[in-house]
XYZ file of C-alpha atoms in Angstrom:
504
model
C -13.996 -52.913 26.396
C -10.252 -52.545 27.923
C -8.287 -50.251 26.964
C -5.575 -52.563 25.582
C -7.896 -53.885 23.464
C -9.275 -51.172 22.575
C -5.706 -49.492 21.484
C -4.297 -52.793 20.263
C -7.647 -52.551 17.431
C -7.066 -49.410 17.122
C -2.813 -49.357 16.342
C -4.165 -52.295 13.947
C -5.913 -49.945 12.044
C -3.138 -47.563 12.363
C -0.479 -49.258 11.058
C -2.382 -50.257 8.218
C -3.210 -46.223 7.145
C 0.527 -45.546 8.592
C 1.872 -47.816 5.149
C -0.563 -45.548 2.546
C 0.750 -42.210 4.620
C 4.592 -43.092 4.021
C 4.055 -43.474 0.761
C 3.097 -39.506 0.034
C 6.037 -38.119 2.620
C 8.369 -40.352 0.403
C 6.696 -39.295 -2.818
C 4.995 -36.559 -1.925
C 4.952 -34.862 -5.814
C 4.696 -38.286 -7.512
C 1.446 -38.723 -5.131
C -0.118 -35.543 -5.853
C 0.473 -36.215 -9.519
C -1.146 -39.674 -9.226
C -4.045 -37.647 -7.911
C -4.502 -35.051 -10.478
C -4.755 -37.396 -13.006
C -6.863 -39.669 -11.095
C -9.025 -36.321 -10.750
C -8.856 -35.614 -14.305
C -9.741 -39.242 -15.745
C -12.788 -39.412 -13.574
C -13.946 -36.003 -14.611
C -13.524 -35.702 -18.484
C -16.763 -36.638 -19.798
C -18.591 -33.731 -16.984
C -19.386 -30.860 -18.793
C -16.062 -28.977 -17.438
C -13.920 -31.831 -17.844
C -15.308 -31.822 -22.008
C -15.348 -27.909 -22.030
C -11.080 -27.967 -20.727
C -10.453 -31.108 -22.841
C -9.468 -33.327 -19.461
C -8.906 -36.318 -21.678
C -5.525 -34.853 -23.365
C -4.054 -33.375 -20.847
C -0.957 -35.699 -20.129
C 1.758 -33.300 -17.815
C 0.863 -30.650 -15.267
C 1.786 -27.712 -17.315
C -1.285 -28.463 -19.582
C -3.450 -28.649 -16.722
C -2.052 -25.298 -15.522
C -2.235 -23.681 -18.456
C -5.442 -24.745 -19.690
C -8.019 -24.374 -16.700
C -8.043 -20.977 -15.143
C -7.830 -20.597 -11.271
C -11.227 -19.495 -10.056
C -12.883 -18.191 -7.585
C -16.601 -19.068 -5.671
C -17.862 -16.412 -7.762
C -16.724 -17.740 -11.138
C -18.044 -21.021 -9.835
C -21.414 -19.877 -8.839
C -23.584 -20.526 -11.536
C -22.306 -24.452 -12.203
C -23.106 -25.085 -8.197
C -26.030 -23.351 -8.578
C -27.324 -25.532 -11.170
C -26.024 -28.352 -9.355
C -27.839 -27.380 -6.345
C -31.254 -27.814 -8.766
C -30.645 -31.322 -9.477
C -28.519 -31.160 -12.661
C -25.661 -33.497 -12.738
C -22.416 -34.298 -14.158
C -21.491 -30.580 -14.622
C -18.111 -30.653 -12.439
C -18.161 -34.500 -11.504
C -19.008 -37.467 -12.509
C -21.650 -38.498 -9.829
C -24.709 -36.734 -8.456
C -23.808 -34.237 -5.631
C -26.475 -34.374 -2.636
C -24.872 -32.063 -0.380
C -24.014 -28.672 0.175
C -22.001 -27.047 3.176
C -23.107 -23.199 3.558
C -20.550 -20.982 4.226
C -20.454 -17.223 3.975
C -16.425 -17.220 4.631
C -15.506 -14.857 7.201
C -17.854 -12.091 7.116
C -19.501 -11.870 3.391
C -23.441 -11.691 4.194
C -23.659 -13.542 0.882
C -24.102 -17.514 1.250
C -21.340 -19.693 -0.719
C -22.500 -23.512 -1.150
C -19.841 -25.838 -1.589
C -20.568 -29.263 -2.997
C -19.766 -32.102 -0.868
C -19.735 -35.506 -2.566
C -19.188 -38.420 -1.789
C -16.078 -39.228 -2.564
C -15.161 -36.009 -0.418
C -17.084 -36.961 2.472
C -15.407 -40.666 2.749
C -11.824 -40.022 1.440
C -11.556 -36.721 2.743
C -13.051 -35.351 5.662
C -13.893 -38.681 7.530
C -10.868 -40.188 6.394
C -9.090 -37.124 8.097
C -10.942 -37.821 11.314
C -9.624 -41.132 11.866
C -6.110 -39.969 10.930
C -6.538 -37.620 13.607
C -7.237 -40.215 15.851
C -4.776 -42.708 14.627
C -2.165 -40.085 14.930
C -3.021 -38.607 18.610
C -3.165 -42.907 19.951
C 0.529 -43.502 18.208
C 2.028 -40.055 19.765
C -0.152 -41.067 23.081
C -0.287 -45.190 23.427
C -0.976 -44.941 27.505
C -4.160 -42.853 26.071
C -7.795 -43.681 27.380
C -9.736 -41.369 24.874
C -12.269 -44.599 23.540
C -12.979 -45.157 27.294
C -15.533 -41.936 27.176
C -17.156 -39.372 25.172
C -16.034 -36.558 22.267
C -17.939 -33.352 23.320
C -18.263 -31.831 19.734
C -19.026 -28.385 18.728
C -20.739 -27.839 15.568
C -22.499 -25.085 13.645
C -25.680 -23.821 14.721
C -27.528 -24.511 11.506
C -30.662 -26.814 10.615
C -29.796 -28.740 6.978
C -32.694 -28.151 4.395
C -33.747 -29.837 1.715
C -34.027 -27.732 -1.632
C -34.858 -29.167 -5.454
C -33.670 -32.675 -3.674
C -29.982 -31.820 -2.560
C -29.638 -30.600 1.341
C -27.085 -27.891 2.482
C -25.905 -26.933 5.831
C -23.307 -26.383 7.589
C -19.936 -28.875 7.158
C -20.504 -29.627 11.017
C -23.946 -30.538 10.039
C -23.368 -32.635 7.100
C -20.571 -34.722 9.138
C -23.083 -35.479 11.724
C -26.154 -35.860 10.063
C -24.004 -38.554 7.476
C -21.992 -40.663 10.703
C -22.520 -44.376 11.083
C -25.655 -44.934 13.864
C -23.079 -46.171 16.345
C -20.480 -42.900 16.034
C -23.342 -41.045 18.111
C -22.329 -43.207 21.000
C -18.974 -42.157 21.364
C -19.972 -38.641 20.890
C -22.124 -35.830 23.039
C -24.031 -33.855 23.140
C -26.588 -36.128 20.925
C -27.142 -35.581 17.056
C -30.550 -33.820 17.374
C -28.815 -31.496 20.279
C -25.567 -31.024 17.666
C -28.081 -29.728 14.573
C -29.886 -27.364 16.653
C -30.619 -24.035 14.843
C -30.686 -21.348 17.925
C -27.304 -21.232 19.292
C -27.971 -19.846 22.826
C -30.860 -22.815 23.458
C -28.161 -25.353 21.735
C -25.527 -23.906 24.443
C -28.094 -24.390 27.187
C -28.838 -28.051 25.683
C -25.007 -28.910 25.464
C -24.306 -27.653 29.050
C -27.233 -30.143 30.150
C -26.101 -32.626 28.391
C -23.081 -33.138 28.507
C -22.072 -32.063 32.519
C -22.811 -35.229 33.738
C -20.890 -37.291 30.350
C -17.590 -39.019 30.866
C -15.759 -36.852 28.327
C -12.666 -37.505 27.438
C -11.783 -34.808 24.484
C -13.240 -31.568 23.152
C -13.444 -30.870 19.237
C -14.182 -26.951 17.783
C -13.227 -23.586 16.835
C -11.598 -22.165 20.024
C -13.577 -19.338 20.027
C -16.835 -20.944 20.501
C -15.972 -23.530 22.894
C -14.711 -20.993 25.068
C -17.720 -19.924 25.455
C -19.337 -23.305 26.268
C -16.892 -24.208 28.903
C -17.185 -20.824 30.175
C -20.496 -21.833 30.575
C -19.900 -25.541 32.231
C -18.170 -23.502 34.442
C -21.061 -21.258 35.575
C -23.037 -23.842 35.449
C -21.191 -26.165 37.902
C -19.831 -23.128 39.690
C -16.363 -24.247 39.465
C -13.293 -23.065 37.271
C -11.482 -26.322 37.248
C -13.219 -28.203 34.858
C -11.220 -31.460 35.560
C -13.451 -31.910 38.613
C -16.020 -32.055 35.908
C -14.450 -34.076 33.436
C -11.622 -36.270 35.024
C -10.747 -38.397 32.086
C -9.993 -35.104 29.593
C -7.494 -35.361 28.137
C -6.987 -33.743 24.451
C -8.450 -30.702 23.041
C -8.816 -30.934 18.704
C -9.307 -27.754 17.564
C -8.744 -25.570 14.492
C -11.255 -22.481 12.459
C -9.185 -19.980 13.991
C -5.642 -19.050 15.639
C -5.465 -20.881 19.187
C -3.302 -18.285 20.600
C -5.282 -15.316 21.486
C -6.886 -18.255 23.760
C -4.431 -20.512 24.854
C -4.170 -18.779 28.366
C -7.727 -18.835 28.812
C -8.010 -22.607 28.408
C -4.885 -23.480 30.938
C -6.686 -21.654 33.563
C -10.167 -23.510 33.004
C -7.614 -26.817 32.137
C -4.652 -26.518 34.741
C -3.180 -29.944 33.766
C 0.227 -30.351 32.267
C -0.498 -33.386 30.831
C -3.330 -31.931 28.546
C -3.184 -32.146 25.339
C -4.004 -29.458 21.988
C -4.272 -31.262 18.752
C -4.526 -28.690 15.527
C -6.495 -29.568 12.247
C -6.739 -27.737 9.210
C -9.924 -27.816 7.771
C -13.067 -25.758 5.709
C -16.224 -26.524 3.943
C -13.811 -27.453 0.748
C -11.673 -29.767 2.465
C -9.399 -31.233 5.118
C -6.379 -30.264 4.687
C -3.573 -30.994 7.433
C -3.113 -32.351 10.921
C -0.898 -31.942 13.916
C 0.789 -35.105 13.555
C 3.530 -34.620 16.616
C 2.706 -33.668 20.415
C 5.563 -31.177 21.203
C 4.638 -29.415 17.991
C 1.807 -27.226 16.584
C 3.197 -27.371 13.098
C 0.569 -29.432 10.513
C 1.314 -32.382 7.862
C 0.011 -31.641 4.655
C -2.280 -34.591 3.720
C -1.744 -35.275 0.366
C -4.077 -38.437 -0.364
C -7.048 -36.826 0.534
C -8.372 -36.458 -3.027
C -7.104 -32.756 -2.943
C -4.713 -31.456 -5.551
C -2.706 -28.190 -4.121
C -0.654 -25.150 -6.035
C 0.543 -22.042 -4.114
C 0.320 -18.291 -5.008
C 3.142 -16.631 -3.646
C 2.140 -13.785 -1.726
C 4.450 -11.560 -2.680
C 2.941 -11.424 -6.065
C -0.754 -12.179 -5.495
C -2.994 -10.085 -7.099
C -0.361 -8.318 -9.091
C 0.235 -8.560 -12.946
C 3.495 -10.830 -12.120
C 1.349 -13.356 -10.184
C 2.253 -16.867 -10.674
C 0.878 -20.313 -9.304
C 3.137 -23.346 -9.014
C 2.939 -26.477 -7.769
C 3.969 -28.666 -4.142
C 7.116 -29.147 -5.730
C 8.404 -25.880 -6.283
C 7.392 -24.001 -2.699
C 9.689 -22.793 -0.432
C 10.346 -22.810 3.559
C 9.168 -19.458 5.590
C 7.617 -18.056 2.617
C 3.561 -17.372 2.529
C 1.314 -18.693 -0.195
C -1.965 -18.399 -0.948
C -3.506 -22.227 -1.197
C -5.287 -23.317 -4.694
C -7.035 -26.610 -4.767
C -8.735 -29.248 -7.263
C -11.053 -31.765 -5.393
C -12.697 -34.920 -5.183
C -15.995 -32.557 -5.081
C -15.409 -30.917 -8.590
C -13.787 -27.915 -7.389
C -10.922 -27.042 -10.425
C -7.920 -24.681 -9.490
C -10.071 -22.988 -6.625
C -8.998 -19.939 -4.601
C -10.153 -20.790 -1.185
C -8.867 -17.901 0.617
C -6.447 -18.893 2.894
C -2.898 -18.252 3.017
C 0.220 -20.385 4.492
C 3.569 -20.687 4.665
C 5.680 -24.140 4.959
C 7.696 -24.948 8.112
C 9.168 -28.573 6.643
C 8.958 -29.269 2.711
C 10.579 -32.983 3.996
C 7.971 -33.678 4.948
C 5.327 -30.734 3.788
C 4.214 -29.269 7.327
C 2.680 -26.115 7.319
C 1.386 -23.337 9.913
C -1.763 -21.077 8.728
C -1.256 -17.884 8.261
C -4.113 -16.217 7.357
C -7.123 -14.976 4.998
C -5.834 -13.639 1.209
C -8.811 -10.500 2.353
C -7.567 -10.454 5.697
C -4.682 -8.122 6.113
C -4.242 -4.591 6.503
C -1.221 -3.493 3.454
C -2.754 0.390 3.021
C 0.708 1.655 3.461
C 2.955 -1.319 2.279
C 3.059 -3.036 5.667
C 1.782 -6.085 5.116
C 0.395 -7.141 7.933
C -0.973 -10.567 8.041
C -2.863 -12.376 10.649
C -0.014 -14.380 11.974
C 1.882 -11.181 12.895
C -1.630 -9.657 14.805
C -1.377 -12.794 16.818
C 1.925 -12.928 17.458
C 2.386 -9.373 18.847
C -0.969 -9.792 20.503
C 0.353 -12.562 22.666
C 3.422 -11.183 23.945
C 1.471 -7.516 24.840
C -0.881 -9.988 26.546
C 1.190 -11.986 28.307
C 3.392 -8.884 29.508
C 0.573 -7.242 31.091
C -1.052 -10.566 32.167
C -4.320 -9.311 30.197
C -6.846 -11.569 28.578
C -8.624 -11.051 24.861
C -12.031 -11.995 23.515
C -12.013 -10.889 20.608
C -10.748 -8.137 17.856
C -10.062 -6.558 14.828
C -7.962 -3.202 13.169
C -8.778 -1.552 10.158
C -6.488 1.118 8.536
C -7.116 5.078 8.781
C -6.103 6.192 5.450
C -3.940 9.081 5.230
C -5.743 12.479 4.783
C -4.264 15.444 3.382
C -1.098 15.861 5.602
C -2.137 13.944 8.222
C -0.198 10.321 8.153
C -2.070 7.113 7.995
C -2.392 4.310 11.220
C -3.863 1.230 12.448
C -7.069 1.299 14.435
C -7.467 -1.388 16.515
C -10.833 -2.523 18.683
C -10.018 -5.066 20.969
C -12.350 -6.598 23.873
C -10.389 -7.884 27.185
C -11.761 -10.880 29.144
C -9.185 -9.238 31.445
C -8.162 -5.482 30.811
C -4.617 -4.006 31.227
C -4.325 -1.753 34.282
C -2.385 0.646 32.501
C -4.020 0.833 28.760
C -1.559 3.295 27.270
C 1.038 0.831 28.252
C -0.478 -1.946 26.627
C -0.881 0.205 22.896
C 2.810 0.903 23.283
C 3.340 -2.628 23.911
C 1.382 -4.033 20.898
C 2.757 -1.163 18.491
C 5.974 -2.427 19.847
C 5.788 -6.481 18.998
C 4.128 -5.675 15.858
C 7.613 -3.853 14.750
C 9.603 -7.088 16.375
C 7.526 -9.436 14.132
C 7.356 -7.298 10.797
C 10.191 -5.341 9.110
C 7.694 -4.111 6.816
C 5.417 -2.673 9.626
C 8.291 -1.456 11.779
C 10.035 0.865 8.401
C 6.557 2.602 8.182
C 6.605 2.744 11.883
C 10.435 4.195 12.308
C 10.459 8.042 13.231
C 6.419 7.871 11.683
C 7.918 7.895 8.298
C 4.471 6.930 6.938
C 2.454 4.613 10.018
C 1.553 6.785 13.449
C 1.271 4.935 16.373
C -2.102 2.360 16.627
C -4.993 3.748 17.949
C -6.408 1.235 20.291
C -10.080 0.859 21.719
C -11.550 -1.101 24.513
C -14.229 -2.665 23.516
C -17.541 -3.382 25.807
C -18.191 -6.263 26.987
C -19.911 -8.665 24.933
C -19.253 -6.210 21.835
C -18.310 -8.828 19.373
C -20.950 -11.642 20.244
C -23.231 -9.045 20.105
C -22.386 -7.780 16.533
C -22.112 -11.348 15.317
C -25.795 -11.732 16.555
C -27.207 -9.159 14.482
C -25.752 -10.671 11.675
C -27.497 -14.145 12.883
C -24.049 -15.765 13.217
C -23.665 -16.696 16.645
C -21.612 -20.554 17.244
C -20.496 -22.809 14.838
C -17.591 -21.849 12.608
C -18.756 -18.304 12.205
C -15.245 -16.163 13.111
C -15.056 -12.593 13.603
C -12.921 -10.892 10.858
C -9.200 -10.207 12.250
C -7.523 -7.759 10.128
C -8.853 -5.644 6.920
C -7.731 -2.975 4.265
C -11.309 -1.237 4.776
C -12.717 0.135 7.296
C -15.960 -1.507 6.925
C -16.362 -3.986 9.814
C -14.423 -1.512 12.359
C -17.213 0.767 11.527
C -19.876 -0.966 12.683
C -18.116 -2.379 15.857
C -17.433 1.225 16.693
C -20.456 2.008 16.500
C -22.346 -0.304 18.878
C -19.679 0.036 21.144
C -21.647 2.181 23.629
């Protein structure tokens, strides 16, 4: 088909979902309010929805101050009968499917029902947005004229007590229309592999000798697949592979510790990096503007948000409030109610809002993944930040890695240690530490008053990690590919531990 007439279907469609999006960044709180009480309606006769009284509850005050926020684990034993083959305990309709998570790094299995509703209104209607988006930023674009190489989760689905869980990836593909498979590579029973290093062999094979014309998946992995194309076809300019790329879709984890990496392998300047938001629970926001990597909160998606300040999270003056009451340039952890029967849910991200006209948001990190054993408060965001300016002024590279605390003992003042593994090493390593210690100051006032004259924080201790350290570790764990991430930053010293230790 032509590519006019393939873009002139396609802005059809566009302009169409353009008219429902206006509607929420005109009235975004009136359309999240709409959607609560859509969500409450449909579930008050569930066995939640009776046990909270859904049917009465008339403002959002009552909802707030009648349903508790939760957690997975407070939620564990509803899903758990859900996964058996009871229904209507936390929506209305029968829930088939399951997407297994364990988060980050807990070995412990979460599995978070998928319905429907949340399939179709969420997380495919987020695809197409995606698309719709990307064509009216890009209208010369030629995307539909090849293939999507996508990068999903190593896992099998399996059936158990007749519902199936797997990974998100796995659901998606396993629940696409028959014809979606012929846009996309490698092929479905390639995609659901369970062994990631055959998959990775089976994708390189596959897909070397597609016209592909964009790349979807967490950063980390596909790094190492093109890595791979590149060994394969034994050059580092993968444009001689792939002429017609053109945009890159990716999201799981911060792009910037990789963003060098992928200009090198992609030395175009018209190449494109389109950010999503999403998780097993949801889809949550989209890069809806070329020149910037900030993300519109999509607020029709069946998803009803409130925010936890950070600043008082976990503390007895925590406090939860809704879209309408956040602020610019502050962080929040994200609570959610969903078209999948998740009520007030903690799913363990945190945020803060670039825009509130319209919402646009930047991730900032994991609620468990920060290091505050002195009062620094070091979130993700800053790690990456300083990470990429010690980077780019020694003209280093960076796998992978993580820093853990070392807790004050006796006299002796507390620090950060830091293992990090270099796709290209500093010449001078000391230098680099200094550097890092440095831009971590510049990018948090907390961080830098521990820091000043080592008032409480000595200087990082900093470790070069062998080669293939992380991958390794991840392994062992039975984690390699997919949306598996290696933790960034945490307040114990478990994970450093263990890296440490097989770092020989």
């Amino acid at each position: 088909m032509p590519i006019p007439i393939v873009n002139s279907i396609a802005s059809w469609f566009l302009k169409k979902r353009f008219h429902q999006i206006d509607l929420f960044l005109k009235y975004p709180v009136e359309v999240q309010e709409e959607l609560l009480h859509s969500l409450l309606d449909k579930a008050k006769h569930t066995e939640i929805g009776k046990e909270y009284d859904f049917s009465s509850i008339k403002t959002y005050r009552e909802f707030a101050n009648r349903i508790p926020v939760t957690t997975y684990e407070d939620n564990e034993a509803r899903i758990e009968r859900a996964r058996r083959g009871e229904t209507n305990i936390f929506w209305p309709k029968p829930i088939k499917w399951f997407a297994k998570s364990s988060g980050t790094t807990n070995a412990k299995s979460k599995f978070i029902p998928v319905s429907d509703e949340s399939l179709e209104n969420c997380h495919y209607a987020a695809s197409k947005d995606l698309l719709c988006m990307y064509l009216n930023n890009n209208p010369d674009s030629q995307l539909f004229l090849g293939k999507g190489l996508r990068l999903g989760g190593s896992k099998e689905l399996y059936k158990d007590n007749g519902t199936v869980y797997g990974d998100l990836s796995a659901i998606l593909i396993d629940n696409m229309p028959f014809w979606a498979e012929f846009s996309s590579t490698p092929s479905n029973e390639v995609s659901l592999m369970g062994d990631w290093e055959t998959k990775l062999d089976a994708i390189v094979n596959q897909t070397i000798n597609e016209k592909v014309t964009s790349l979807a998946g967490v950063p980390s992995w596909m790094l190492v697949l093109l890595h791979a194309v590149s060994e394969k076809t034994g050059t580092e300019n993968l444009f001689e592979i792939w002429p017609n790329l053109e945009v890159y879709f990716h999201g799981g984890v911060s792009f910037d510790p990789y963003i060098d990496q992928y200009k090198k392998l992609l030395p175009r300047d018209s190449f494109r990096y389109y950010e999503i938001y999403n998780a097993s629970e949801g889809f949550f926001a989209i890069q809806d503007q070329n020149s910037s990597n900030e993300l519109l909160l999509m607020l029709d998606y069946g998803i009803f948000y409130e925010f936890i300040p950070m600043d008082s999270y976990g503390t007895p003056e925590e406090k939860v409030i809704p879209l309408s009451e956040v602020e610019k340039d502050q962080n929040y952890a994200i609570i959610i109610t969903t078209n999948a029967g998740l009520w007030r849910y903690k799913i363990g991200d945190t945020i803060r809002f670039t825009s509130i006209n319209p919402y646009r948001i930047k991730v900032t990190g994991r609620t468990k993944h920060h290091i505050n054993a002195f009062g620094e408060e070091l979130i993700i965001e800053n790690a990456e930040a300083a990470l990429r300016k010690a980077t780019h002024l020694t003209q280093t590279e960076i796998v992978d890695y993580t820093a853990a605390p070392i807790f004050m003992e006796g006299k002796e003042k507390g620090a950060h240690e830091w293992i990090i593994e270099f796709k290209t090493p500093p010449e001078d390593f000391d230098f680099f530490s200094q550097l890092l210690d440095k831009a971590l100051q510049e990018v948090n006032s907390d961080y830098e008053a521990k820091r000043n004259n080592n008032t409480t924080l000595k200087a990082p201790t900093i470790h070069c990690a062998r080669e293939r350290l992380f991958y390794d570790w991840l392994k062992n764990k039975n984690k390699l590919g997919g949306q598996h991430k290696v933790p960034r930053l945490s307040n114990s010293r478990g994970y450093l531990e263990e890296l440490l230790s097989l770092n020989s």
